[in-house]
Coordinates of C-alpha atoms in Angstrom, one line a residue:
Chain A
M17 CA 128.6 174.3 83.6
I18 CA 125.6 176.1 84.9
D19 CA 125.9 178.1 88.1
G20 CA 124.8 176.0 91.1
F21 CA 122.2 178.4 92.5
L22 CA 120.9 179.3 89.1
A23 CA 120.4 175.6 88.4
L24 CA 118.6 175.2 91.8
Y25 CA 116.2 177.9 90.7
I26 CA 115.6 176.2 87.4
F27 CA 114.9 172.9 89.2
M28 CA 112.5 174.6 91.6
L29 CA 110.6 176.5 88.9
A30 CA 110.4 173.5 86.6
A31 CA 109.1 171.4 89.6
F32 CA 106.3 173.9 90.3
T33 CA 105.5 174.1 86.6
G34 CA 105.2 170.3 86.4
T35 CA 102.8 170.1 89.3
E36 CA 100.8 173.1 88.2
I37 CA 100.2 172.1 84.6
I38 CA 98.8 168.7 85.4
G39 CA 96.9 169.8 88.5
R40 CA 93.7 170.2 86.5
V41 CA 93.9 166.9 84.6
P42 CA 90.7 164.8 84.7
V43 CA 91.1 161.2 85.7
I44 CA 90.2 160.0 82.2
L45 CA 93.5 161.4 80.9
H46 CA 95.8 160.1 83.6
T47 CA 97.0 157.2 81.5
P48 CA 97.7 159.2 78.3
L49 CA 99.3 161.9 80.5
M50 CA 101.6 159.4 82.2
S51 CA 102.4 158.1 78.8
G52 CA 102.9 161.6 77.4
S53 CA 105.2 162.7 80.2
N54 CA 107.0 159.4 79.7
F55 CA 107.6 160.5 76.1
V56 CA 108.8 163.9 77.2
H57 CA 111.7 162.5 79.2
G58 CA 112.7 160.8 76.0
I59 CA 114.6 164.1 75.6
V60 CA 117.4 162.2 77.4
L61 CA 118.2 161.1 73.8
V62 CA 119.8 164.5 73.2
G63 CA 122.2 164.0 76.2
A64 CA 123.0 160.5 75.1
M65 CA 123.8 161.7 71.5
I66 CA 126.2 164.3 72.9
A67 CA 127.8 161.7 75.1
L68 CA 128.3 159.3 72.2
A69 CA 129.6 162.1 70.0
H70 CA 132.3 162.9 72.6
A71 CA 133.1 159.2 73.3
E72 CA 136.6 158.0 72.3
S73 CA 137.4 154.7 74.1
P74 CA 135.6 151.6 72.9
L75 CA 133.9 151.3 76.3
A76 CA 132.7 154.9 76.2
I77 CA 131.4 154.4 72.7
A78 CA 129.6 151.2 73.7
I79 CA 128.0 152.9 76.7
G80 CA 127.0 155.9 74.5
F81 CA 125.6 153.7 71.8
I82 CA 123.4 151.9 74.4
G83 CA 122.3 155.3 75.8
V84 CA 121.3 156.6 72.4
A85 CA 119.4 153.5 71.4
L86 CA 117.5 153.4 74.7
G87 CA 116.8 157.1 74.7
A88 CA 115.5 156.9 71.1
G89 CA 113.3 153.9 72.0
N90 CA 111.9 155.9 74.9
A91 CA 111.0 158.8 72.7
A92 CA 109.7 156.9 69.7
G93 CA 107.7 154.3 71.7
G94 CA 106.4 156.9 74.1
Y95 CA 105.2 159.0 71.2
V96 CA 103.4 156.3 69.3
V97 CA 101.5 154.8 72.2
T98 CA 100.4 158.2 73.5
E99 CA 99.3 159.3 70.1
R100 CA 97.3 156.1 69.6
M101 CA 95.6 156.5 73.0
L102 CA 94.6 160.2 72.4
E103 CA 93.4 159.5 68.9
M104 CA 90.5 157.6 70.4
F105 CA 89.1 160.2 72.8
K106 CA 85.9 161.6 71.3
S107 CA 82.9 163.3 72.8
S108 CA 79.4 162.1 71.9
K109 CA 79.1 165.3 69.7
S110 CA 82.1 164.6 67.6
A111 CA 81.4 160.9 67.5
G112 CA 77.9 161.8 66.2
K113 CA 79.3 164.0 63.4
K114 CA 81.3 161.1 62.0
Chain B
M20 CA 131.4 184.6 65.3
D21 CA 132.8 181.4 64.0
M22 CA 130.8 178.5 62.7
A23 CA 131.0 176.3 65.8
T24 CA 129.7 179.1 68.0
L25 CA 126.9 179.9 65.7
L26 CA 125.8 176.2 65.6
E27 CA 125.9 176.1 69.3
Y28 CA 123.6 179.1 69.5
V29 CA 121.2 177.5 67.1
A30 CA 121.2 174.3 69.1
K31 CA 120.7 176.2 72.4
A32 CA 117.8 178.1 70.9
S33 CA 116.3 174.9 69.6
Y34 CA 116.5 173.3 73.0
F35 CA 114.7 176.4 74.5
L36 CA 112.0 176.1 71.9
A37 CA 111.7 172.3 72.6
A38 CA 111.4 173.0 76.3
V39 CA 108.5 175.5 75.6
L40 CA 106.8 173.0 73.3
F41 CA 107.1 170.2 75.9
I42 CA 105.5 172.3 78.7
L43 CA 102.7 173.6 76.3
G44 CA 102.2 170.0 75.1
I45 CA 101.8 168.5 78.5
K46 CA 99.4 171.3 79.5
R47 CA 97.3 170.6 76.4
M48 CA 97.3 167.0 77.2
S49 CA 95.3 167.9 80.3
S50 CA 92.1 168.4 78.4
P51 CA 90.4 165.8 76.2
V52 CA 89.7 168.5 73.6
T53 CA 93.3 169.6 73.0
A54 CA 95.2 166.4 74.2
R55 CA 96.0 165.2 70.7
K56 CA 97.4 168.6 69.7
G57 CA 99.5 168.5 72.9
I58 CA 101.3 165.3 72.1
E59 CA 101.9 166.4 68.5
Q60 CA 103.4 169.6 69.8
A61 CA 105.7 167.8 72.2
G62 CA 106.6 165.5 69.3
I63 CA 107.7 168.5 67.2
G64 CA 109.8 169.7 70.1
M65 CA 111.5 166.4 70.2
V66 CA 112.3 166.4 66.5
I67 CA 113.7 169.9 66.7
A68 CA 115.9 169.1 69.6
T69 CA 117.2 165.9 68.1
L70 CA 118.0 167.6 64.7
A71 CA 119.7 170.5 66.5
T72 CA 121.9 168.1 68.4
F73 CA 123.4 166.9 65.1
A74 CA 124.6 170.5 64.6
I75 CA 126.7 170.5 67.7
T76 CA 128.1 167.0 67.6
G77 CA 130.5 168.0 64.8
G78 CA 130.1 164.7 63.0
H79 CA 131.9 162.7 65.6
N80 CA 130.7 159.1 65.6
L81 CA 127.9 160.3 63.3
G82 CA 127.4 156.8 61.8
L83 CA 127.1 155.2 65.2
I84 CA 124.7 157.9 66.4
I85 CA 122.4 157.3 63.4
A86 CA 122.6 153.6 63.7
A87 CA 121.8 153.7 67.5
I88 CA 118.8 156.0 66.8
A89 CA 117.5 153.6 64.1
L90 CA 118.0 150.7 66.4
G91 CA 116.0 152.4 69.1
V92 CA 113.3 154.0 67.0
I93 CA 112.3 151.3 64.5
P94 CA 111.4 148.3 66.8
T95 CA 109.7 150.5 69.4
W96 CA 107.8 152.4 66.7
L97 CA 106.5 149.2 65.1
W98 CA 105.8 147.6 68.4
G99 CA 104.0 150.6 69.8
K100 CA 101.8 150.8 66.6
K101 CA 100.4 147.3 67.0
V102 CA 100.3 146.6 70.7
A103 CA 96.8 146.1 72.1
M104 CA 95.3 148.8 74.2
T105 CA 95.1 146.4 77.2
D106 CA 98.8 146.1 77.1
M107 CA 99.5 149.8 77.2
P108 CA 100.6 150.0 80.9
Q109 CA 103.4 147.5 80.4
M110 CA 104.5 149.3 77.3
V111 CA 104.7 152.6 79.1
A112 CA 106.7 150.8 81.8
L113 CA 109.1 149.4 79.2
F114 CA 109.6 152.7 77.4
N115 CA 110.1 154.4 80.8
G116 CA 112.7 151.8 81.7
M117 CA 114.6 152.6 78.4
G118 CA 114.6 156.3 79.4
G119 CA 116.0 155.4 82.8
G120 CA 118.6 153.2 81.2
S121 CA 119.6 156.0 78.9
A122 CA 120.0 158.4 81.8
A123 CA 122.1 155.8 83.6
A124 CA 124.3 155.4 80.5
I125 CA 124.9 159.1 80.4
G126 CA 125.9 159.0 84.1
A127 CA 128.2 156.1 83.4
S128 CA 129.9 157.9 80.5
E129 CA 130.3 161.1 82.5
L130 CA 131.9 159.2 85.4
L131 CA 134.1 157.3 83.0
K132 CA 135.3 160.6 81.5
F133 CA 136.4 161.8 84.9
T134 CA 138.5 158.6 85.4
Q135 CA 140.6 159.3 82.3
P136 CA 144.2 160.0 83.2
G137 CA 144.8 163.7 83.1
A138 CA 141.1 164.6 83.4
A139 CA 140.5 167.7 85.5
A140 CA 138.7 167.0 88.8
P141 CA 134.9 167.6 88.2
P142 CA 133.1 170.2 90.2
F143 CA 131.4 168.8 93.3
A144 CA 127.8 169.6 92.3
M145 CA 128.3 168.2 88.8
L146 CA 129.7 164.9 90.1
T147 CA 127.1 164.5 92.8
L148 CA 124.2 165.0 90.4
A149 CA 125.8 162.7 87.8
V150 CA 126.0 160.0 90.5
V151 CA 122.5 160.6 91.9
G152 CA 121.0 160.6 88.4
A153 CA 122.8 157.4 87.5
L154 CA 121.5 155.8 90.7
I155 CA 117.9 156.8 90.1
G156 CA 118.0 156.0 86.4
S157 CA 119.4 152.5 87.1
I158 CA 116.7 151.8 89.6
S159 CA 114.1 153.0 87.3
M160 CA 115.4 150.9 84.4
T161 CA 115.5 147.5 86.1
G162 CA 112.5 148.3 88.2
S163 CA 110.4 149.2 85.1
I164 CA 111.6 146.0 83.4
I165 CA 110.4 143.9 86.3
A166 CA 107.1 145.9 86.3
W167 CA 106.8 145.2 82.6
A168 CA 107.5 141.5 83.0
K169 CA 104.9 141.2 85.8
L170 CA 102.1 143.0 84.0
D171 CA 102.9 141.1 80.8
G172 CA 102.4 137.8 82.7
R173 CA 106.0 136.8 82.1
M174 CA 106.7 136.5 85.8
D175 CA 105.0 135.4 88.9
R176 CA 103.2 138.3 90.4
R177 CA 105.1 138.4 93.7
F178 CA 108.4 137.1 94.8
T179 CA 109.2 137.2 98.5
F180 CA 111.7 135.6 100.8
G181 CA 112.6 135.9 104.5
G182 CA 114.5 139.0 105.5
Q183 CA 113.7 140.6 102.1
Q184 CA 113.3 144.1 103.4
A185 CA 116.6 144.0 105.4
F186 CA 118.4 142.5 102.4
N187 CA 116.9 145.2 100.0
F188 CA 117.9 147.9 102.4
L189 CA 121.5 146.6 102.5
V190 CA 121.7 146.6 98.7
L191 CA 120.4 150.2 98.6
A192 CA 122.7 151.2 101.4
G193 CA 125.6 149.6 99.5
A194 CA 124.7 151.5 96.3
V195 CA 124.4 154.8 98.2
L196 CA 127.8 154.2 99.9
A197 CA 129.5 153.3 96.7
G198 CA 128.0 156.5 95.2
L199 CA 129.2 158.5 98.2
A200 CA 132.7 157.0 97.8
L201 CA 132.7 158.0 94.1
V202 CA 131.9 161.6 95.0
A203 CA 133.9 162.0 98.2
W204 CA 136.8 159.5 97.9
K205 CA 137.9 158.5 94.5
L206 CA 136.6 157.9 91.0
D207 CA 137.7 154.4 90.5
A208 CA 136.6 152.2 87.5
S209 CA 135.9 149.1 89.6
L210 CA 134.0 151.1 92.2
I211 CA 131.9 152.5 89.3
V212 CA 131.1 149.0 88.2
V213 CA 130.1 148.0 91.8
F214 CA 128.0 151.1 92.1
F215 CA 126.0 150.3 89.0
L216 CA 125.6 146.6 89.8
L217 CA 124.1 147.5 93.2
A218 CA 121.9 150.2 91.8
L219 CA 120.6 148.0 89.0
G220 CA 120.1 145.1 91.4
F221 CA 118.2 147.3 93.8
G222 CA 115.7 148.2 91.1
V223 CA 115.0 144.5 90.6
L224 CA 114.8 143.7 94.3
M225 CA 112.5 146.6 95.1
T226 CA 109.9 145.6 92.5
L227 CA 109.9 141.9 93.0
P228 CA 107.7 141.8 96.1
I229 CA 105.2 144.3 94.8
G230 CA 101.9 142.8 93.7
G231 CA 100.0 143.5 90.5
A232 CA 97.4 145.6 92.2
D233 CA 100.0 148.1 93.2
M234 CA 101.8 148.2 89.9
P235 CA 100.1 151.4 88.6
V236 CA 101.6 153.4 91.4
V237 CA 105.0 151.8 90.9
I238 CA 105.0 152.6 87.1
S239 CA 104.1 156.1 87.8
L240 CA 106.8 156.4 90.5
Y241 CA 109.4 155.0 88.1
N242 CA 108.2 157.5 85.5
A243 CA 108.9 160.3 88.0
F244 CA 112.3 158.7 88.8
T245 CA 113.3 158.7 85.1
G246 CA 112.3 162.3 84.9
L247 CA 114.5 163.2 87.9
A248 CA 117.4 161.1 86.5
V249 CA 117.2 163.0 83.2
A250 CA 117.1 166.3 85.0
F251 CA 120.2 165.5 87.1
E252 CA 122.2 164.2 84.1
G253 CA 121.1 167.3 82.2
Y254 CA 122.8 169.3 84.9
A255 CA 125.9 167.2 84.8
M256 CA 126.1 167.7 81.0
G257 CA 125.0 171.3 81.0
I258 CA 121.9 170.9 78.8
E259 CA 119.1 173.1 80.1
A260 CA 116.4 171.4 78.1
L261 CA 117.1 168.1 79.9
I262 CA 116.9 169.9 83.3
V263 CA 113.6 171.5 82.5
A264 CA 111.9 168.6 80.7
G265 CA 113.2 166.1 83.2
M266 CA 112.2 168.1 86.2
V267 CA 108.7 168.9 84.9
V268 CA 108.1 165.2 84.3
G269 CA 109.7 164.4 87.7
A270 CA 107.3 166.7 89.5
A271 CA 104.3 165.9 87.5
G272 CA 105.0 162.2 87.9
T273 CA 105.4 162.5 91.6
F274 CA 102.1 164.4 91.8
L275 CA 100.4 161.8 89.7
T276 CA 101.8 159.0 91.9
Q277 CA 100.4 160.7 95.0
L278 CA 97.0 161.1 93.3
M279 CA 97.0 157.4 92.5
A280 CA 98.2 156.2 95.9
K281 CA 95.5 158.4 97.4
A282 CA 92.8 156.9 95.1
M283 CA 93.8 153.5 96.4
N284 CA 94.2 154.8 99.9
R285 CA 97.7 153.3 100.0
P286 CA 100.6 155.4 101.3
I287 CA 103.4 155.2 98.8
S288 CA 105.6 153.7 101.5
G289 CA 102.9 151.0 102.0
V290 CA 103.1 150.2 98.3
L291 CA 106.8 149.9 98.3
F292 CA 107.5 148.2 101.7
S293 CA 104.5 146.1 102.5
N294 CA 102.8 143.4 100.5
F295 CA 99.4 143.8 99.2
G296 CA 97.0 141.0 98.5
G297 CA 99.0 138.6 100.5
G298 CA 98.8 138.4 104.3
G299 CA 95.3 138.7 105.7
S300 CA 92.4 137.8 103.6
G301 CA 89.7 139.5 105.7
E302 CA 86.6 138.0 107.4
A303 CA 85.0 135.0 105.9
I304 CA 81.7 135.9 104.2
A305 CA 78.4 134.3 105.1
G306 CA 75.8 133.6 102.4
T307 CA 75.8 132.3 98.9
Q308 CA 76.3 133.7 95.5
K309 CA 73.0 133.8 93.6
P310 CA 73.2 133.1 89.9
I311 CA 71.0 134.6 87.2
E312 CA 70.3 133.7 83.6
A313 CA 70.9 136.2 80.8
S314 CA 67.1 136.3 80.0
D315 CA 66.2 137.3 83.5
A316 CA 69.0 139.8 83.7
A317 CA 67.7 141.3 80.4
S318 CA 64.3 141.8 81.9
L319 CA 65.7 143.5 84.9
L320 CA 67.4 145.9 82.4
Y321 CA 64.2 146.3 80.5
M322 CA 62.3 147.4 83.6
A323 CA 65.1 149.7 84.7
E324 CA 65.2 153.4 84.1
K325 CA 68.7 154.1 85.2
V326 CA 71.6 151.8 84.5
I327 CA 75.2 152.2 85.6
I328 CA 77.8 150.0 84.1
V329 CA 81.0 149.4 86.1
P330 CA 83.7 147.9 83.9
G331 CA 86.9 146.5 85.3
Y332 CA 90.1 145.1 83.8
G333 CA 88.4 141.7 83.4
M334 CA 86.1 143.2 80.8
A335 CA 89.1 144.3 78.7
V336 CA 90.8 140.9 79.1
A337 CA 87.6 139.3 77.7
Q338 CA 87.7 141.9 74.9
A339 CA 84.1 142.7 75.8
Q340 CA 84.2 146.5 75.6
H341 CA 82.7 146.7 72.1
K342 CA 79.8 144.4 73.1
I343 CA 79.2 146.3 76.3
W344 CA 79.0 149.6 74.3
E345 CA 76.6 147.9 71.9
L346 CA 74.5 146.9 75.0
A347 CA 74.7 150.4 76.3
Q348 CA 73.6 151.8 72.9
A349 CA 70.6 149.4 72.9
L350 CA 69.6 150.6 76.4
I351 CA 70.0 154.3 75.4
K352 CA 67.9 153.7 72.4
A353 CA 65.2 152.3 74.6
G354 CA 65.2 155.6 76.5
K355 CA 67.3 154.5 79.5
D356 CA 69.7 156.7 81.4
V357 CA 73.1 154.9 81.0
K358 CA 76.4 155.8 82.5
F359 CA 79.8 154.2 82.9
A360 CA 81.3 154.4 86.3
I361 CA 85.1 154.3 86.5
H362 CA 87.2 153.7 89.6
P363 CA 90.4 155.8 89.5
V364 CA 92.5 152.7 89.4
A365 CA 90.3 150.5 87.2
G366 CA 92.4 148.8 84.7
R367 CA 96.1 148.7 85.3
M368 CA 96.7 152.4 85.5
P369 CA 94.5 155.3 86.4
G370 CA 92.5 156.2 83.3
H371 CA 93.4 153.0 81.6
M372 CA 89.7 152.0 81.6
N373 CA 88.8 155.2 79.9
V374 CA 91.3 154.5 77.1
L375 CA 89.8 151.0 76.6
L376 CA 86.2 152.4 76.5
A377 CA 87.3 155.1 74.1
E378 CA 88.8 152.4 71.9
A379 CA 85.4 150.8 71.8
G380 CA 83.8 154.1 70.8
V381 CA 82.2 155.2 74.1
P382 CA 82.0 159.0 74.2
Y383 CA 83.9 160.4 77.1
D384 CA 80.9 162.4 78.4
L385 CA 79.1 159.2 79.3
I386 CA 82.0 158.2 81.5
A387 CA 81.8 159.3 85.1
D388 CA 84.5 159.4 87.8
M389 CA 84.0 157.8 91.2
E390 CA 83.3 161.0 93.1
D391 CA 80.6 162.1 90.7
I392 CA 78.9 158.8 90.3
N393 CA 78.9 157.4 93.8
P394 CA 75.9 159.4 95.0
E395 CA 74.0 158.3 92.0
F396 CA 74.1 154.6 92.8
K397 CA 71.2 155.1 95.3
T398 CA 68.9 156.2 92.5
C399 CA 70.1 153.6 90.1
D400 CA 67.9 150.6 89.2
V401 CA 70.5 148.2 87.9
A402 CA 74.2 148.3 88.2
I403 CA 76.1 146.0 85.9
V404 CA 79.5 145.0 87.1
I405 CA 81.7 143.5 84.5
G406 CA 85.2 142.3 85.2
A407 CA 85.6 144.6 88.3
N408 CA 86.1 143.1 91.7
D409 CA 88.1 144.8 94.4
V410 CA 87.0 148.3 93.4
V411 CA 83.4 147.4 94.2
N412 CA 84.1 145.3 97.4
P413 CA 82.2 146.8 100.3
A414 CA 84.6 145.1 102.7
A415 CA 86.9 148.1 101.9
K416 CA 84.4 150.1 104.0
T417 CA 83.2 147.6 106.6
D418 CA 85.8 145.0 107.3
K419 CA 88.8 146.3 109.2
S420 CA 90.7 143.1 108.8
S421 CA 90.5 143.2 105.0
P422 CA 93.8 144.1 103.2
I423 CA 91.8 146.6 101.1
Y424 CA 90.2 148.3 104.1
G425 CA 90.1 152.0 103.6
M426 CA 90.4 151.9 99.8
P427 CA 87.7 154.1 98.2
I428 CA 85.2 152.0 96.3
L429 CA 82.3 152.5 93.9
N430 CA 79.1 152.2 95.9
V431 CA 77.6 149.6 93.7
V432 CA 76.2 148.0 96.8
D433 CA 73.7 151.0 97.0
A434 CA 72.0 150.1 93.7
R435 CA 68.6 148.5 93.8
Q436 CA 69.8 145.6 91.8
C437 CA 73.3 144.5 90.9
I438 CA 74.2 142.2 88.1
V439 CA 77.8 140.9 88.3
I440 CA 79.2 139.3 85.1
K441 CA 81.9 136.9 86.1
R442 CA 83.6 133.9 84.6
G443 CA 83.6 131.8 87.8
K444 CA 83.6 132.0 91.6
G445 CA 87.3 133.1 91.9
T446 CA 88.6 136.1 93.8
G447 CA 90.0 139.3 92.3
F448 CA 93.4 140.6 91.4
A449 CA 94.2 141.2 95.1
G450 CA 92.9 137.7 96.0
I451 CA 90.2 138.9 98.4
E452 CA 86.6 137.6 98.7
N453 CA 84.0 140.1 97.6
A454 CA 81.1 140.7 100.0
L455 CA 79.1 142.3 97.2
F456 CA 78.7 139.0 95.4
Y457 CA 76.9 137.6 98.5
Q458 CA 74.4 140.5 98.9
D459 CA 70.7 139.9 98.6
N460 CA 70.3 142.3 95.8
T461 CA 73.2 140.9 93.8
R462 CA 72.9 138.3 91.0
L463 CA 75.8 136.7 89.3
L464 CA 75.8 136.0 85.6
Y465 CA 78.5 133.4 85.2
A466 CA 79.9 133.7 81.7
D467 CA 82.7 135.0 79.6
G468 CA 82.3 138.8 79.4
K469 CA 81.9 139.0 75.7
E470 CA 79.3 136.2 75.5
A471 CA 77.4 137.6 78.5
A472 CA 77.1 141.0 76.8
S473 CA 76.1 139.4 73.5
S474 CA 73.4 137.3 75.1
L475 CA 72.1 140.3 77.1
I476 CA 71.8 142.3 73.9
T477 CA 69.9 139.4 72.2
E478 CA 67.6 138.9 75.1
F479 CA 67.0 142.6 75.6
K480 CA 66.1 143.1 72.0
A481 CA 63.8 140.0 72.1
I482 CA 61.9 141.5 75.1
E483 CA 61.7 144.9 73.4
G484 CA 60.5 143.3 70.1
G485 CA 57.9 141.2 72.0
D486 CA 56.6 144.2 73.8
G487 CA 56.2 146.2 70.6
H488 CA 53.7 143.7 69.2

C-alpha cells in the first residue's frame, strides 16, 4: 500500500513527464508513437501475473488467466507492430547509402 | 534478509529499471533518428519486468501463468508480423483493447478478493481506484473492439437510434452508480457483475455512433484510457511501475488526442457526442468535374517545375504508394522539385500516411507537414491529389453549412493546376461533396490509383524520351 499523497505526487509527476516527452514529437511519428505508448501500457501484464499468482478460487483463476493472456497480447502485439513501423523510417541520406 | 525479501527487492529494482527504460524509450521514439532504439529499449524494460515478476510469484499457478502468456503472445506476435501497414490503426485499437481488458480483469480480481469471507475491509483510496480503473479499462476494451471492427470493415460505419445519447448516458450513469455503491455501500458479487456489464456495455454504445472519420481520435482516446486504467490498478495492487508507465501513457495519450482533435478542428466532445459525416451535407456545388487523360496529365507534369503530391488513404487502399514513389523519382530525376504533403489526419491515424510512404521507401525529409507546405501551394505548378478527399476540400474554409467547416485543410486549391486521381465520382469518407473537384484548374484522372500512377510514369517517360531526340 502506497501512501495516498505520495501516490498523488507520483501520478502528477508521471503525467507531466508523459506530456513533456512527447511534446516535441513531429507529426510523422504520431502513429508509431501511439503504437509505442500502446505497447508501454502492456506492463499491465505484470499486474495480471501477480493477480493470477495469488488467485485461489476457480473464478479468480479464470479472471487472472484472461488478464494475463490479454496483457501479454497487448505487450507482444504492440511491440511487433511498433517495431515494424519504425524499421521503415529512413532519411534520403541513409536510403542512399543502402 | 530471507530469500523472499531479497527476491522482492530484486523485483522492485527491476520495475524501477523498467519504468526508466519506458520513459527513455518513449522519449527516443519522438525523433525519427532514434525511434527504433526507443522501442527496443522499452521492449527490454518489458522483458526485465516480466522476468522479475516470476521471482515474486513464488511459483503459484506457474503453469497457468506461462500458458496464459503463451496464449497471449504467440497469436498476436504472428498476426502483428504479417498484418498490412494499411491495417495498423485497427491493430493498435485491438491491442489497446486487450490492455484495457487486462486492467479490467485486475480490477475484477481485486474486487473479488475483497468479497471473500473474512477479508479485511480495503482502504478507501485503494478500493476507489480499483473501481475507477476497472470502469475505464472496461470501456476501453469494448470501445476499442468496436473501433477495430469498424476500421476493419466488419461493421457498418455508424449505428444510431432515437434517444441514443440519453440511453448511453443512462448506461454510464448506471455503471458509475454501481461503482459508487461498491465503494460506499457494499462489495457484493452480483453488484460487481452488474457494474462490469454496464461498463462493458457503455464502451460498445459510446463507440457505435462514431463515424470512421473520427476514429483516429477515438483510438487515441482509448489508448489514454487504458493507460489511466493501468495506472489506477497499479495503485490498487501497489506496483509503482504500473502507476508510472500507465500515467505517462495516459497523459501522453490525452495530449496526443488533443493534438489530433485540434488538427481536425473537432472538440473531443464533438467527436464523442455528435455525429460526423451524417446530418448536413453542405451546399450543393455548381459546375462539372473535368476529366483528363493520363497523357495530358503527364505533359502538365513535364512542364511543371514544382510538384506537390497529396496522398490520402485511398492511395493506400489501392496499394499505389510504390508506384507513386516511382513517379516521384522519375520527376526528381527530370530535375523537378517534388514534395509530399501530408494532412495531420491523412490515413486512419495521424502519421499513418507517413508510415505508408515510408514503407514504399519515400525518405522522410521529402514529406512535409500541413503547416510547412500550405504556403508553398501558391508557387506550385501541379498538385497531384491521390486518394485524398475531405482534407483538400475548400468547403472546410468557405461553406459554413458543411459538416467539415473549420477543419484545417491542405490548400491544394491554390496550386496552378491540380490533378485529382480518383476511381469515380463518389464522395469521401465523410460523405461530403468536394468543391475542389469542380474548380476550373482541377482535372480529374478517373482510374484506379495504381494504374493511374503506372500510366503517368509511362507517359512521362515517353514525353521525356521524345524530347531527348
